[in-house]
Amino acid sequence: MNDDFIIPLNGLPATGSTFRWHAGKEFLGSFDNTEIKDADIQASCSVRKSGNWFGVDMLLEGTVTVECDRCLDDLTIPVDRTVKLSIKFTSDATQEQKDLIEEEGDREVVCFPSEESSVDLRQIAYDYICLSLPMVRVHPEGECNPDVIRYLSGHVQEEEVDQKASDSNSPFAGLRDLLDGN
């Protein structure tokens, strides 16, 4: 089993620990993601411990490759996301989580059963990578595939109609005259 994005809880010093991982195509493929074609994400995570509470600050930086919504060519999107978690271990997660939400402010509270010996952040990292993607994913103006843009604007269809109509061997060649008003 790959230990990326897993924090072992036993033996963590109270002063804090730092972890570094890489999320690439293989990592995202383990979630059956069809939108993201490739990724190069560096994750750095600092963990502070205090009793049965852990503070996790994770920074996700890099790029993901998706299809452009307009031309379907590859589009590289930068990812720069900070994730702040408060991890609480408890036997009664529902009441503890309600109490923590009021105390934590800018941190997402995650409650785990007290018998856990590690924290798996894979799903959380994946979710935040996906959340960093814009709703509309298109190249900046003028950078889309020009052939596709020409096709979408209708110019290709007009050129094909003109070419087919001018072909004298075509049984529809006479229709061109009707379209032109002759």
Short mmCIF file of C-alpha atoms in Angstrom, two decimals:
data_model
loop_
_atom_site.label_atom_id
_atom_site.label_comp_id
_atom_site.label_asym_id
_atom_site.label_seq_id
_atom_site.Cartn_x
_atom_site.Cartn_y
_atom_site.Cartn_z
CA MET A 1 0.00 0.00 0.00
CA ASN A 2 1.27 3.45 -0.89
CA ASP A 3 1.93 5.65 2.15
CA ASP A 4 1.40 8.93 0.29
CA PHE A 5 -1.04 11.24 2.06
CA ILE A 6 -1.14 9.03 5.16
CA ILE A 7 -0.01 10.52 8.47
CA PRO A 8 1.04 7.99 11.11
CA LEU A 9 -0.17 9.25 14.47
CA ASN A 10 1.98 7.15 16.77
CA GLY A 11 5.23 8.90 17.63
CA LEU A 12 4.40 12.33 16.20
CA PRO A 13 6.20 15.00 18.22
CA ALA A 14 4.08 17.76 19.76
CA THR A 15 6.36 20.33 18.13
CA GLY A 16 5.13 19.29 14.71
CA SER A 17 6.07 17.26 11.69
CA THR A 18 6.30 17.99 7.99
CA PHE A 19 5.34 15.64 5.16
CA ARG A 20 5.79 16.02 1.39
CA TRP A 21 4.01 14.06 -1.30
CA HIS A 22 3.46 14.13 -5.05
CA ALA A 23 0.07 13.71 -6.72
CA GLY A 24 0.27 12.77 -10.37
CA LYS A 25 -1.78 10.97 -12.96
CA GLU A 26 -1.55 7.69 -11.04
CA PHE A 27 -2.82 9.28 -7.81
CA LEU A 28 -5.84 10.87 -9.52
CA GLY A 29 -6.48 7.68 -11.52
CA SER A 30 -7.05 5.78 -8.30
CA PHE A 31 -10.24 7.85 -7.87
CA ASP A 32 -11.57 6.97 -11.36
CA ASN A 33 -11.48 10.63 -12.37
CA THR A 34 -12.34 11.09 -16.03
CA GLU A 35 -12.03 14.90 -16.07
CA ILE A 36 -8.38 15.26 -15.09
CA LYS A 37 -6.06 13.77 -17.70
CA ASP A 38 -2.77 14.48 -15.93
CA ALA A 39 -1.44 16.23 -12.84
CA ASP A 40 1.77 17.43 -11.27
CA ILE A 41 0.86 18.51 -7.75
CA GLN A 42 3.31 18.92 -4.88
CA ALA A 43 1.72 18.62 -1.47
CA SER A 44 3.43 19.83 1.67
CA CYS A 45 1.76 19.20 4.98
CA SER A 46 2.62 20.37 8.47
CA VAL A 47 1.03 18.62 11.45
CA ARG A 48 0.82 19.91 15.02
CA LYS A 49 -0.36 17.74 17.88
CA SER A 50 -2.05 18.74 21.12
CA GLY A 51 -3.66 15.99 23.19
CA ASN A 52 -6.26 14.31 21.01
CA TRP A 53 -6.36 17.25 18.56
CA PHE A 54 -4.20 17.56 15.41
CA GLY A 55 -3.84 20.68 13.30
CA VAL A 56 -3.06 19.93 9.65
CA ASP A 57 -2.05 22.64 7.19
CA MET A 58 -1.63 21.30 3.66
CA LEU A 59 -0.50 23.28 0.62
CA LEU A 60 -1.31 21.87 -2.83
CA GLU A 61 0.69 23.49 -5.64
CA GLY A 62 1.19 22.52 -9.26
CA THR A 63 -0.85 21.95 -12.39
CA VAL A 64 -3.58 19.69 -13.73
CA THR A 65 -4.40 18.95 -17.36
CA VAL A 66 -8.04 18.80 -18.46
CA GLU A 67 -9.87 19.16 -21.77
CA CYS A 68 -10.77 22.65 -22.90
CA ASP A 69 -14.56 22.99 -22.87
CA ARG A 70 -14.43 24.87 -26.18
CA CYS A 71 -11.88 23.06 -28.40
CA LEU A 72 -11.28 19.79 -26.47
CA ASP A 73 -7.49 20.23 -26.63
CA ASP A 74 -5.42 19.80 -23.48
CA LEU A 75 -5.60 22.72 -21.08
CA THR A 76 -3.18 23.16 -18.18
CA ILE A 77 -4.69 24.76 -15.09
CA PRO A 78 -2.61 25.95 -12.12
CA VAL A 79 -3.47 24.66 -8.66
CA ASP A 80 -2.59 26.66 -5.54
CA ARG A 81 -4.78 25.61 -2.65
CA THR A 82 -4.32 25.78 1.12
CA VAL A 83 -6.20 23.25 3.23
CA LYS A 84 -6.56 23.82 6.98
CA LEU A 85 -7.93 20.93 9.00
CA SER A 86 -8.58 20.29 12.66
CA ILE A 87 -8.54 16.57 13.30
CA LYS A 88 -10.27 15.47 16.46
CA PHE A 89 -10.39 11.94 17.82
CA THR A 90 -13.47 11.16 19.80
CA SER A 91 -15.93 8.44 20.70
CA ASP A 92 -18.94 10.73 20.06
CA ALA A 93 -18.08 12.46 16.79
CA THR A 94 -21.39 14.29 16.31
CA GLN A 95 -21.40 16.31 19.55
CA GLU A 96 -17.65 16.96 19.49
CA GLN A 97 -17.83 18.17 15.89
CA LYS A 98 -20.62 20.64 16.74
CA ASP A 99 -18.50 22.04 19.59
CA LEU A 100 -15.40 22.31 17.39
CA ILE A 101 -17.07 24.11 14.50
CA GLU A 102 -17.72 27.08 16.75
CA GLU A 103 -14.11 27.08 18.02
CA GLU A 104 -12.20 26.51 14.78
CA GLY A 105 -13.39 29.34 12.52
CA ASP A 106 -11.23 29.01 9.37
CA ARG A 107 -10.48 25.29 9.72
CA GLU A 108 -12.45 22.34 8.43
CA VAL A 109 -13.13 19.95 11.30
CA VAL A 110 -12.68 16.25 10.67
CA CYS A 111 -13.57 13.75 13.40
CA PHE A 112 -12.09 10.25 13.52
CA PRO A 113 -12.74 7.34 15.87
CA SER A 114 -10.30 7.39 18.80
CA GLU A 115 -8.85 3.97 17.88
CA GLU A 116 -7.36 5.20 14.55
CA SER A 117 -3.56 4.94 14.34
CA SER A 118 -3.17 7.00 11.15
CA VAL A 119 -4.98 9.66 9.16
CA ASP A 120 -5.55 9.11 5.46
CA LEU A 121 -5.64 12.46 3.63
CA ARG A 122 -5.90 11.02 0.09
CA GLN A 123 -9.62 11.73 -0.31
CA ILE A 124 -9.28 15.20 1.19
CA ALA A 125 -6.35 16.06 -1.12
CA TYR A 126 -8.24 14.75 -4.14
CA ASP A 127 -11.38 16.72 -3.23
CA TYR A 128 -9.46 19.98 -2.85
CA ILE A 129 -7.61 19.44 -6.14
CA CYS A 130 -10.98 19.00 -7.89
CA LEU A 131 -12.42 22.02 -6.07
CA SER A 132 -9.56 24.17 -7.38
CA LEU A 133 -10.73 23.63 -10.97
CA PRO A 134 -12.81 26.44 -12.48
CA MET A 135 -16.38 25.67 -13.57
CA VAL A 136 -15.63 26.76 -17.15
CA ARG A 137 -12.35 25.41 -18.45
CA VAL A 138 -11.31 27.20 -21.64
CA HIS A 139 -8.08 28.47 -23.12
CA PRO A 140 -7.48 32.24 -22.98
CA GLU A 141 -8.91 34.10 -25.97
CA GLY A 142 -7.05 33.18 -29.16
CA GLU A 143 -5.31 30.07 -27.78
CA CYS A 144 -7.93 27.45 -28.69
CA ASN A 145 -7.36 25.11 -31.63
CA PRO A 146 -8.02 27.36 -34.68
CA ASP A 147 -9.46 24.50 -36.78
CA VAL A 148 -12.05 23.71 -34.13
CA ILE A 149 -12.93 27.40 -33.68
CA ARG A 150 -13.38 27.77 -37.45
CA TYR A 151 -15.63 24.71 -37.45
CA LEU A 152 -17.66 25.99 -34.51
CA SER A 153 -18.15 29.38 -36.11
CA GLY A 154 -19.62 27.74 -39.23
CA HIS A 155 -16.91 28.73 -41.73
CA VAL A 156 -15.90 25.12 -42.38
CA GLN A 157 -19.46 24.12 -43.26
CA GLU A 158 -19.79 27.00 -45.72
CA GLU A 159 -16.47 26.10 -47.37
CA GLU A 160 -17.53 22.44 -47.67
CA VAL A 161 -20.89 23.40 -49.18
CA ASP A 162 -19.17 25.70 -51.71
CA GLN A 163 -16.65 23.01 -52.63
CA LYS A 164 -19.30 20.32 -53.08
CA ALA A 165 -21.55 22.62 -55.08
CA SER A 166 -18.75 23.57 -57.47
CA ASP A 167 -17.95 19.95 -58.21
CA SER A 168 -19.39 19.40 -61.70
CA ASN A 169 -19.62 15.64 -61.21
CA SER A 170 -21.94 16.10 -58.27
CA PRO A 171 -25.62 15.43 -58.88
CA PHE A 172 -26.30 18.45 -56.63
CA ALA A 173 -24.27 20.92 -58.70
CA GLY A 174 -27.46 22.38 -60.14
CA LEU A 175 -28.71 23.23 -56.67
CA ARG A 176 -25.96 25.80 -56.27
CA ASP A 177 -27.56 27.91 -58.96
CA LEU A 178 -30.88 27.72 -57.11
CA LEU A 179 -29.23 28.82 -53.87
CA ASP A 180 -27.50 31.73 -55.59
CA GLY A 181 -30.80 32.85 -57.13
CA ASN A 182 -29.96 32.00 -60.77
#
